[in-house]
Short mmCIF file of N, CA and C in Angstrom, two decimals:
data_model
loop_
_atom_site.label_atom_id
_atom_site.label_comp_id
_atom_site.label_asym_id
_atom_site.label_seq_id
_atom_site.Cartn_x
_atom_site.Cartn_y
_atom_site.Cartn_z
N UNK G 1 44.47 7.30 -24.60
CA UNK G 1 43.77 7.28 -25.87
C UNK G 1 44.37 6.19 -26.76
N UNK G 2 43.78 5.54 -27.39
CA UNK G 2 43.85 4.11 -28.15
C UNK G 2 44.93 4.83 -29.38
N UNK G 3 44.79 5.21 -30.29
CA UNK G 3 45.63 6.21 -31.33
C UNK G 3 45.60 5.74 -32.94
N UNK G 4 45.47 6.13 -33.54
CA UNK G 4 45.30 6.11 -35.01
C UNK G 4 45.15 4.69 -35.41
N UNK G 5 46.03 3.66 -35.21
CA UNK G 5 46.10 2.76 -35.75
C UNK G 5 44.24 2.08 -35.38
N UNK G 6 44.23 2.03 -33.90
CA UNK G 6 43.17 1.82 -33.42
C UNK G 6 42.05 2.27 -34.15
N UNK G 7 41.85 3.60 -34.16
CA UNK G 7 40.76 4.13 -35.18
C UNK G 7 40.52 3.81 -36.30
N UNK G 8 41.68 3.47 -37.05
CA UNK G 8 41.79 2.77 -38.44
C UNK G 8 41.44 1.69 -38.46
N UNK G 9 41.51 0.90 -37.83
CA UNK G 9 40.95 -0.54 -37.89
C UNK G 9 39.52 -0.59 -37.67
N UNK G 10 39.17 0.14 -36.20
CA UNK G 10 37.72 -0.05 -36.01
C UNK G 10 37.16 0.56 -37.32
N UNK G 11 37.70 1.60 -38.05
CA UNK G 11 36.65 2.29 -39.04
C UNK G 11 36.29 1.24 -39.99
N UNK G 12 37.58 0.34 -40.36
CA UNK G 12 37.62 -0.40 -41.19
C UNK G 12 36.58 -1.75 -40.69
N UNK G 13 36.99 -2.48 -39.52
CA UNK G 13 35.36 -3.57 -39.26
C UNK G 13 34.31 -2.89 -39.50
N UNK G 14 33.94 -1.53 -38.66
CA UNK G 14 32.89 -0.82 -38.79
C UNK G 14 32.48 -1.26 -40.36
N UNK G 15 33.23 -0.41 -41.34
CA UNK G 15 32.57 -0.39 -42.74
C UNK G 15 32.26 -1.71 -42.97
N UNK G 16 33.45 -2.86 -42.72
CA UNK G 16 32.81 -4.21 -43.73
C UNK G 16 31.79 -4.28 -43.11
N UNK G 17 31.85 -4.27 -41.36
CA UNK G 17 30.09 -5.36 -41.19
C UNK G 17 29.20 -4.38 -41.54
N UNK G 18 28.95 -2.77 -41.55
CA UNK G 18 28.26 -2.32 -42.21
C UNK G 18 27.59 -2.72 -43.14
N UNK G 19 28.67 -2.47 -44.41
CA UNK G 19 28.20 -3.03 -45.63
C UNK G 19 27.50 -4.02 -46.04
N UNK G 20 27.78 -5.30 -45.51
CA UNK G 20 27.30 -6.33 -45.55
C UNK G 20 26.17 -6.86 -44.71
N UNK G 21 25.60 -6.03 -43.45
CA UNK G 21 24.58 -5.41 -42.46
C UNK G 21 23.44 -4.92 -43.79
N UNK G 22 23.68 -3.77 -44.05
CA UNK G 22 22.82 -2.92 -44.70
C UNK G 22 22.54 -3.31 -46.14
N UNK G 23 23.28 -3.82 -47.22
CA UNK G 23 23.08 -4.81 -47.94
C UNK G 23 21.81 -5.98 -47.97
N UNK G 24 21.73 -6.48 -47.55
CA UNK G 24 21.46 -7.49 -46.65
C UNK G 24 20.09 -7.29 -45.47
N UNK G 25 19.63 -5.96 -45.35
CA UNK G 25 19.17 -5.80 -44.32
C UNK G 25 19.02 -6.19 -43.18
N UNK G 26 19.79 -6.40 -42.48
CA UNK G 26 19.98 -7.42 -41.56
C UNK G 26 19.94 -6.86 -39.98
N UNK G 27 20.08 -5.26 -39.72
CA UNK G 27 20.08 -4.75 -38.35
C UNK G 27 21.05 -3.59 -39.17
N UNK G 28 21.24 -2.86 -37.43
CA UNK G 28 22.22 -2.19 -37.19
C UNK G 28 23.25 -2.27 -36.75
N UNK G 29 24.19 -1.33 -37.62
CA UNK G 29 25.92 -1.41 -36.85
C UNK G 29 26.27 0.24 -36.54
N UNK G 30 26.78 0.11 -34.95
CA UNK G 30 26.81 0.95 -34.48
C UNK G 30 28.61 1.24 -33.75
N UNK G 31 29.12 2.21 -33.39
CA UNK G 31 30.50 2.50 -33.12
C UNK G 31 30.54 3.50 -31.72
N UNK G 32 31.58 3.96 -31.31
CA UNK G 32 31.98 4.76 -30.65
C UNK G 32 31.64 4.64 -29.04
N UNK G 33 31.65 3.48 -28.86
CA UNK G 33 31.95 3.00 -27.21
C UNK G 33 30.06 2.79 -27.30
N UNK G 34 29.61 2.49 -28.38
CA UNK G 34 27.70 2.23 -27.88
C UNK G 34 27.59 1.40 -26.76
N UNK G 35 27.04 1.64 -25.65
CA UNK G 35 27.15 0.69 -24.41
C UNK G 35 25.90 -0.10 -24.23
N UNK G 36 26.18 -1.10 -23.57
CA UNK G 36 25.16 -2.39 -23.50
C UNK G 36 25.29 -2.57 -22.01
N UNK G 37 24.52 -2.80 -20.99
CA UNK G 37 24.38 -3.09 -19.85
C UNK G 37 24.70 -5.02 -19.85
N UNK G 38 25.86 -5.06 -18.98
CA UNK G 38 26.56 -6.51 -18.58
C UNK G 38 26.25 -7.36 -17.35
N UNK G 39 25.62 -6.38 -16.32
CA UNK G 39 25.61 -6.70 -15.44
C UNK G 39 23.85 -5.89 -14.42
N UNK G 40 23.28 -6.40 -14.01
CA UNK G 40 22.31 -5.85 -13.03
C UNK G 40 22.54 -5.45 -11.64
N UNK G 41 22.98 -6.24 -10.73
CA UNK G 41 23.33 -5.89 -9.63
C UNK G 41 24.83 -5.82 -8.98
N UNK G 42 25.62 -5.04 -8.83
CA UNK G 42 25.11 -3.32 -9.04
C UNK G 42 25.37 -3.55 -11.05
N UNK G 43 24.36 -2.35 -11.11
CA UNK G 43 24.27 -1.81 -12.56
C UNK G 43 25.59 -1.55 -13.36
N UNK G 44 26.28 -2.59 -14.64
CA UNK G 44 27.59 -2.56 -15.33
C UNK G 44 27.56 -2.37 -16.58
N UNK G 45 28.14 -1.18 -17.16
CA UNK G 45 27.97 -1.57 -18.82
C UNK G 45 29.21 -1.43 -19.38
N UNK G 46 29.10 -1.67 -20.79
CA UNK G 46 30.36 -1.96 -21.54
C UNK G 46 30.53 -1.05 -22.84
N UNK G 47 31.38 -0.37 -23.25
CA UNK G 47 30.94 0.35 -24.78
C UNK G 47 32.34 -0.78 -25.69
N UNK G 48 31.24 -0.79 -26.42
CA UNK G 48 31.63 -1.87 -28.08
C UNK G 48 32.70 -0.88 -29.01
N UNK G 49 33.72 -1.03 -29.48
CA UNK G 49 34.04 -0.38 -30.40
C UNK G 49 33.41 -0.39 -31.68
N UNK G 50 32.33 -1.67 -32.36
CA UNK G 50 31.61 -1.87 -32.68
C UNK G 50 30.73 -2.99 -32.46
N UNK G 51 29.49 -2.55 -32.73
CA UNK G 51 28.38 -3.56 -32.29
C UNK G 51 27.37 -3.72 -33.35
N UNK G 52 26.91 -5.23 -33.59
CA UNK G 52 26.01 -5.47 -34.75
C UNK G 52 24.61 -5.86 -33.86
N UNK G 53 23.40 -4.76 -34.24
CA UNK G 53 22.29 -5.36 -33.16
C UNK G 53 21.30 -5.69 -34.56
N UNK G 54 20.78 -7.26 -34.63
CA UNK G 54 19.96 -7.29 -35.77
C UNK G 54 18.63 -6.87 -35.45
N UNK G 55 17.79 -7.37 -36.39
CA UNK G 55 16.61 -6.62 -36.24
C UNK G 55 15.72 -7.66 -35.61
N UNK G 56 16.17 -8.90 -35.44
CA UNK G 56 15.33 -9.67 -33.98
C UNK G 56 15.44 -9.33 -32.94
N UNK G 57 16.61 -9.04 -32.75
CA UNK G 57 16.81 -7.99 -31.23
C UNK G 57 16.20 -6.78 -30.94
N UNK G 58 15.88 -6.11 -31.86
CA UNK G 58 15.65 -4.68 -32.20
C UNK G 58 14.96 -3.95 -32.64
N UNK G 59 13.72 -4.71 -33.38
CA UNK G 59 13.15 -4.62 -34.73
C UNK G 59 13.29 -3.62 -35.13
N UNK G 60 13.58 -3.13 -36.67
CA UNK G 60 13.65 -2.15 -37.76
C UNK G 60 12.88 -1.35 -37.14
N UNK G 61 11.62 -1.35 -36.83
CA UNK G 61 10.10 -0.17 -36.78
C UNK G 61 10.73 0.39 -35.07
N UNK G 62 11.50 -0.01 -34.55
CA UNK G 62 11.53 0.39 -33.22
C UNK G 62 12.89 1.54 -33.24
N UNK G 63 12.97 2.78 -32.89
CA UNK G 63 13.70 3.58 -32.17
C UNK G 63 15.13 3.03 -31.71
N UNK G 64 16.30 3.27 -32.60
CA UNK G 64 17.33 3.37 -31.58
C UNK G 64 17.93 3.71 -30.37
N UNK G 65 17.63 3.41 -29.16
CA UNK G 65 17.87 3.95 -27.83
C UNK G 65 19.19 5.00 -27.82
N UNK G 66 18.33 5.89 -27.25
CA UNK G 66 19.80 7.23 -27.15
C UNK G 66 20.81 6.77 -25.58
N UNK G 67 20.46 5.80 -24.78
CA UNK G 67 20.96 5.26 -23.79
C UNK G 67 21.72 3.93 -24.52
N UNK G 68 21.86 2.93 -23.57
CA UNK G 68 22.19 1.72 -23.26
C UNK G 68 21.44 1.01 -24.64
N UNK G 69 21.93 -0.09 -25.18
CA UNK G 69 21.40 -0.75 -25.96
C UNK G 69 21.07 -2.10 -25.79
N UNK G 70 20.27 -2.91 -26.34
CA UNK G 70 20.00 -4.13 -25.69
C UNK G 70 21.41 -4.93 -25.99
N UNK G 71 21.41 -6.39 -25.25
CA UNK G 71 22.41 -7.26 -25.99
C UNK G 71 23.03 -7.27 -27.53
N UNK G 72 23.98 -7.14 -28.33
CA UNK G 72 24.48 -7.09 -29.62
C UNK G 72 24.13 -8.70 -30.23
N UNK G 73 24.33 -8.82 -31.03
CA UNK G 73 24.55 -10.04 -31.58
C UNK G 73 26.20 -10.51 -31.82
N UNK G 74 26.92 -9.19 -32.01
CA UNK G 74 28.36 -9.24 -32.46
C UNK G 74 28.66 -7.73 -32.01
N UNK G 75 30.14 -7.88 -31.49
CA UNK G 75 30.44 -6.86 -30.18
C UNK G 75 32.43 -6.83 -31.20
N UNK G 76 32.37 -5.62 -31.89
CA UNK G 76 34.32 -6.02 -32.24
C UNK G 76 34.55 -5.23 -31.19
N UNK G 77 35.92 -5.46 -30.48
CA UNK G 77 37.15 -4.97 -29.97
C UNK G 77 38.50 -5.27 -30.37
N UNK G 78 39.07 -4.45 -30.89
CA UNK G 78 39.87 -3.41 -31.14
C UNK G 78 40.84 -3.31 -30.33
N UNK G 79 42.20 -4.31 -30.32
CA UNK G 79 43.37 -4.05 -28.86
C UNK G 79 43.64 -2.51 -29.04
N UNK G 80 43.88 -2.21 -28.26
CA UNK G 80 44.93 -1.12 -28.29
C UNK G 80 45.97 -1.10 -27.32
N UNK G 81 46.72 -0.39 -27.71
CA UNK G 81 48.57 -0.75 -27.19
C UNK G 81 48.52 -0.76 -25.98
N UNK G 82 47.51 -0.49 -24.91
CA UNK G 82 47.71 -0.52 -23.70
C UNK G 82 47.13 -1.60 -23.12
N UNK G 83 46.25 -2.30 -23.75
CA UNK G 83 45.32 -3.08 -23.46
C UNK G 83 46.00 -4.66 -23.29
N UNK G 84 46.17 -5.59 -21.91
CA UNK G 84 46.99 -6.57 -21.74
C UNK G 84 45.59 -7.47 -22.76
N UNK G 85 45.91 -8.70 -23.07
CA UNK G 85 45.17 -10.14 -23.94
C UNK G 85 44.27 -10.47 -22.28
N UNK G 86 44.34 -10.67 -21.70
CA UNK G 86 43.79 -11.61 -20.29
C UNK G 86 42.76 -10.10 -20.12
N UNK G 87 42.92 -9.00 -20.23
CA UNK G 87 42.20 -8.28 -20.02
C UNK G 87 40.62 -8.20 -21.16
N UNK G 88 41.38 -7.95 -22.30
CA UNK G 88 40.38 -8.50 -23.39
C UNK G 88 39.42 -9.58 -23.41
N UNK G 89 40.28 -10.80 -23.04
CA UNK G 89 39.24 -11.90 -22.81
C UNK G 89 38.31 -12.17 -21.75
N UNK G 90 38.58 -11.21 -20.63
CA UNK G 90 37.58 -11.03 -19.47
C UNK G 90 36.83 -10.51 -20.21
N UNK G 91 36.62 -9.23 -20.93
CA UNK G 91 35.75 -8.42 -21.01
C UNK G 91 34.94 -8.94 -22.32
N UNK G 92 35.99 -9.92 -23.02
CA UNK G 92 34.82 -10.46 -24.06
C UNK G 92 33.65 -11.44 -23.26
N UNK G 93 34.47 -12.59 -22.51
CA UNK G 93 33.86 -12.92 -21.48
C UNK G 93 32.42 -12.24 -20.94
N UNK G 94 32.61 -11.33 -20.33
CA UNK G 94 31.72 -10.45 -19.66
C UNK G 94 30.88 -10.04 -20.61
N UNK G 95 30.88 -9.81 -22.06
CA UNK G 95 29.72 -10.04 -22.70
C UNK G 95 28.55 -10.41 -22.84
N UNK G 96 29.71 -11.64 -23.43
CA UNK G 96 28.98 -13.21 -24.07
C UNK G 96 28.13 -13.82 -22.82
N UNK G 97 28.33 -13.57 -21.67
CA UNK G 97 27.89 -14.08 -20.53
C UNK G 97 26.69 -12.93 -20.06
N UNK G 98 26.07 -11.82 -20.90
CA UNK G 98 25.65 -10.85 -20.84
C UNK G 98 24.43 -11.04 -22.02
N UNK G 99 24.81 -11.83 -22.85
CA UNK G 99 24.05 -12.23 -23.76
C UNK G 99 24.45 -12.04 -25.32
N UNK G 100 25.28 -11.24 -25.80
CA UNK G 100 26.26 -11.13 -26.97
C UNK G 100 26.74 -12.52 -27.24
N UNK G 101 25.95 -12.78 -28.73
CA UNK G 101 26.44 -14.13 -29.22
C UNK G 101 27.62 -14.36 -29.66
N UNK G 102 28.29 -13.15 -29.71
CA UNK G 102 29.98 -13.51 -30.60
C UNK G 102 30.30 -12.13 -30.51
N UNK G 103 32.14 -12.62 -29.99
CA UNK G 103 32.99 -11.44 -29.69
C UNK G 103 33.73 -11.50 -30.64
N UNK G 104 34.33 -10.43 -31.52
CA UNK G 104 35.75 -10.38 -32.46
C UNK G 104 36.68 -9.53 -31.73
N UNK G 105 37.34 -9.84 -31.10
CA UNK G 105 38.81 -9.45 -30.31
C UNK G 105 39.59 -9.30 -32.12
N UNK G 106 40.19 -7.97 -32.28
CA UNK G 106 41.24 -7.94 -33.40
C UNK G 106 42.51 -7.35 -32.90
N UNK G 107 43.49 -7.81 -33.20
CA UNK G 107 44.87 -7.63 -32.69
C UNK G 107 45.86 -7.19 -33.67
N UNK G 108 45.66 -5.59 -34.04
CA UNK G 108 45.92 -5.01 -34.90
C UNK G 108 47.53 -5.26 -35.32
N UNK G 109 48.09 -5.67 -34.52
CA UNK G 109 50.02 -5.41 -33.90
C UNK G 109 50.49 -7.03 -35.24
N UNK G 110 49.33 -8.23 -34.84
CA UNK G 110 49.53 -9.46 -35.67
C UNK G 110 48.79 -9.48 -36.51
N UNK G 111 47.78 -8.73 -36.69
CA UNK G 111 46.84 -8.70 -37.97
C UNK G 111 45.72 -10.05 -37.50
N UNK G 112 45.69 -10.26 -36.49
CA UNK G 112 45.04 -11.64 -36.20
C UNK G 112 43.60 -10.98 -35.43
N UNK G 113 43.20 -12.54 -34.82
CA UNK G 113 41.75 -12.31 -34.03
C UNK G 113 41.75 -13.40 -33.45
N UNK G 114 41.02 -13.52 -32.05
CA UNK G 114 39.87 -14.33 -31.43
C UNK G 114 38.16 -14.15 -31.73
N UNK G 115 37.91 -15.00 -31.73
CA UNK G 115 36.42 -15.21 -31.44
C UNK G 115 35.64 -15.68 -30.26
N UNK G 116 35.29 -15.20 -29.42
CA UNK G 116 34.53 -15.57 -28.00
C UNK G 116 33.42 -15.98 -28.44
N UNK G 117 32.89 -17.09 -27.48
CA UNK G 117 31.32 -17.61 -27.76
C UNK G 117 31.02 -18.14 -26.19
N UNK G 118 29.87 -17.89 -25.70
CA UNK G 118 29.80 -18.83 -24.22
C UNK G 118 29.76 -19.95 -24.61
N UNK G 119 30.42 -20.62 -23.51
CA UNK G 119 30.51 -22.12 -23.32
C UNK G 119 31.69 -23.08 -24.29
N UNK G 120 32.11 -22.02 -25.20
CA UNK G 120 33.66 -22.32 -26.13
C UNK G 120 34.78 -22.12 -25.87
N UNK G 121 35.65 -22.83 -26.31
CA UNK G 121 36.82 -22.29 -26.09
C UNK G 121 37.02 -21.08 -27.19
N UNK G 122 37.80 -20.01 -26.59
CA UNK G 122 38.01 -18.79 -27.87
C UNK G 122 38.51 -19.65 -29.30
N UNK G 123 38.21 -19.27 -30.15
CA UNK G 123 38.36 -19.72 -31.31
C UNK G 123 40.04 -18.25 -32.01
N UNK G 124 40.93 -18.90 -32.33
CA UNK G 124 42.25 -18.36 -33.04
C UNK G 124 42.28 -18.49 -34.37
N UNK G 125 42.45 -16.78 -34.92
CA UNK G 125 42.74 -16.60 -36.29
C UNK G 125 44.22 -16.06 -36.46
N UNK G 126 44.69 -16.56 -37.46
CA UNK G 126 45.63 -16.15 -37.81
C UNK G 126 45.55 -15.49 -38.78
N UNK G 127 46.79 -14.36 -39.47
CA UNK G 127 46.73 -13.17 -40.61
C UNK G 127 46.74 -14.15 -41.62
N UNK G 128 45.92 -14.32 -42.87
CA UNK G 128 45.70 -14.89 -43.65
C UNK G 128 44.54 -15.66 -43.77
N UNK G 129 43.49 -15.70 -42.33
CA UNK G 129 42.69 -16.20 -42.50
C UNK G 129 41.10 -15.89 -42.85
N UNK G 130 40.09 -16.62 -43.50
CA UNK G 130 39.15 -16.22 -43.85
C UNK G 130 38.32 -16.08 -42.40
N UNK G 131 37.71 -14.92 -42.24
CA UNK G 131 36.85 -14.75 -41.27
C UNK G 131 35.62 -15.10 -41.61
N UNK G 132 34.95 -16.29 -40.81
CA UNK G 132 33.22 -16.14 -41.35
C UNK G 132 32.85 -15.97 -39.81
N UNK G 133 31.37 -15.57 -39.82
CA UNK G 133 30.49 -15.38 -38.35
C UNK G 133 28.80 -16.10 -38.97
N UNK G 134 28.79 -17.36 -39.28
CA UNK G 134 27.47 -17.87 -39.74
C UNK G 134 26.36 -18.43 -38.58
N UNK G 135 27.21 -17.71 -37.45
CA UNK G 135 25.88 -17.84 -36.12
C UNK G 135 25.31 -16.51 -36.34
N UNK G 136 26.07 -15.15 -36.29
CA UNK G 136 25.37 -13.98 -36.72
C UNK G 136 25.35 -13.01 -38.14
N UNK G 137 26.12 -13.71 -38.77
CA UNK G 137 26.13 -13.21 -40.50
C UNK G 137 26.53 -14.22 -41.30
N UNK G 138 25.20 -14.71 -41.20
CA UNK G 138 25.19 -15.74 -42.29
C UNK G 138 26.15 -15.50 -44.06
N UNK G 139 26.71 -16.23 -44.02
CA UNK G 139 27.06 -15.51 -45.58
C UNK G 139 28.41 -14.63 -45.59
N UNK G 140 28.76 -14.11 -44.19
CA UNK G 140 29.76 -12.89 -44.36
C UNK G 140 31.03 -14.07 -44.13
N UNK G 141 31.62 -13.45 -45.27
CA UNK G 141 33.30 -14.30 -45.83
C UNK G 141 33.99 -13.10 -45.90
N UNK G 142 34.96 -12.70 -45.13
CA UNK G 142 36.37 -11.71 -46.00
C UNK G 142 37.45 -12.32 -45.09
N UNK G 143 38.72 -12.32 -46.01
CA UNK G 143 39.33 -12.76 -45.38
C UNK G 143 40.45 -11.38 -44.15
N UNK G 144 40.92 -12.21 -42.79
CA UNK G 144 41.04 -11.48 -42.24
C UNK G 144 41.83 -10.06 -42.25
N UNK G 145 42.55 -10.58 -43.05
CA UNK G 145 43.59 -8.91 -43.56
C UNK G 145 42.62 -7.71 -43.75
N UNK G 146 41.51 -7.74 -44.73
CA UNK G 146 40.70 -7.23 -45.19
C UNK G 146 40.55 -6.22 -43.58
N UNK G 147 40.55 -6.67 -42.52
CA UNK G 147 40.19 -5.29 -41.21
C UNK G 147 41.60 -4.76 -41.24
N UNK G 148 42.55 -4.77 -41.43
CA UNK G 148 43.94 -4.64 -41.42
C UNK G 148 44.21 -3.71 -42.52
N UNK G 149 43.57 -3.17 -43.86
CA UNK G 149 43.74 -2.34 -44.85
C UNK G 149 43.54 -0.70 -44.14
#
């Protein structure tokens, strides 16, 4: 089990991209391992600690699937103490290559982050830095501590 600290953080991305999601009307943000199918043959899925699905993906008028969800737009994970870095970046990997436009890897231990994108190199934040995502939230600025409260 991942353990408090873990939970605390995800609650905390959860709320900002929330906020600034629903604000904004912009889609849904969803938590608690919501899984997205990665793979077709054989059949692979993944659960998000959080996932932002907008409403081009999704549209507003359409039903949240009680299964599998389509591709995210934005997928956070959340290290937790057991979890090696090379492992993380496969699985952000395995995303983005899944169709998820942007991974936030947060590394609760440094207060830091990666950003995954296909065909990029991971992008490195350090504690102090402003987080923006203006491929999938246009507009969203906090700086990175702000998941760390």
């Amino acid at each position: 089990m991942p353990g408090g600290q873990h939970g605390e953080v995800c609650m905390s991305a959860g709320a900002l991209i929330r906020d600034f999601v629903k604000r904004l009307g912009l889609g849904r943000v969803m938590s608690n391992d919501t899984f997205t199918r990665t793979h077709d043959e054989p059949a692979s899925f993944r659960g998000a600690d959080i996932c932002f699905l907008s409403y081009s993906r999704l549209p507003k008028d359409q039903e949240t699937p009680r299964g599998a969800v389509p591709s995210p737009d934005l997928v956070v994970e959340v290290r937790s103490p057991t979890d090696r870095v090379n492992t993380l970046i496969a699985k952000a990997t395995e995303y983005v290559e899944a169709g998820v436009a942007v991974v936030l890897v947060l590394f609760p231990e440094t207060q830091s982050a990666s950003i995954i994108r296909l065909d990029r190199p991971p992008e490195a934040l350090e504690a102090g830095a402003e987080l923006t995502l203006p491929d999938v939230l246009p507009g969203f600025a906090l700086p990175l501590r702000a998941f760390f409260e």
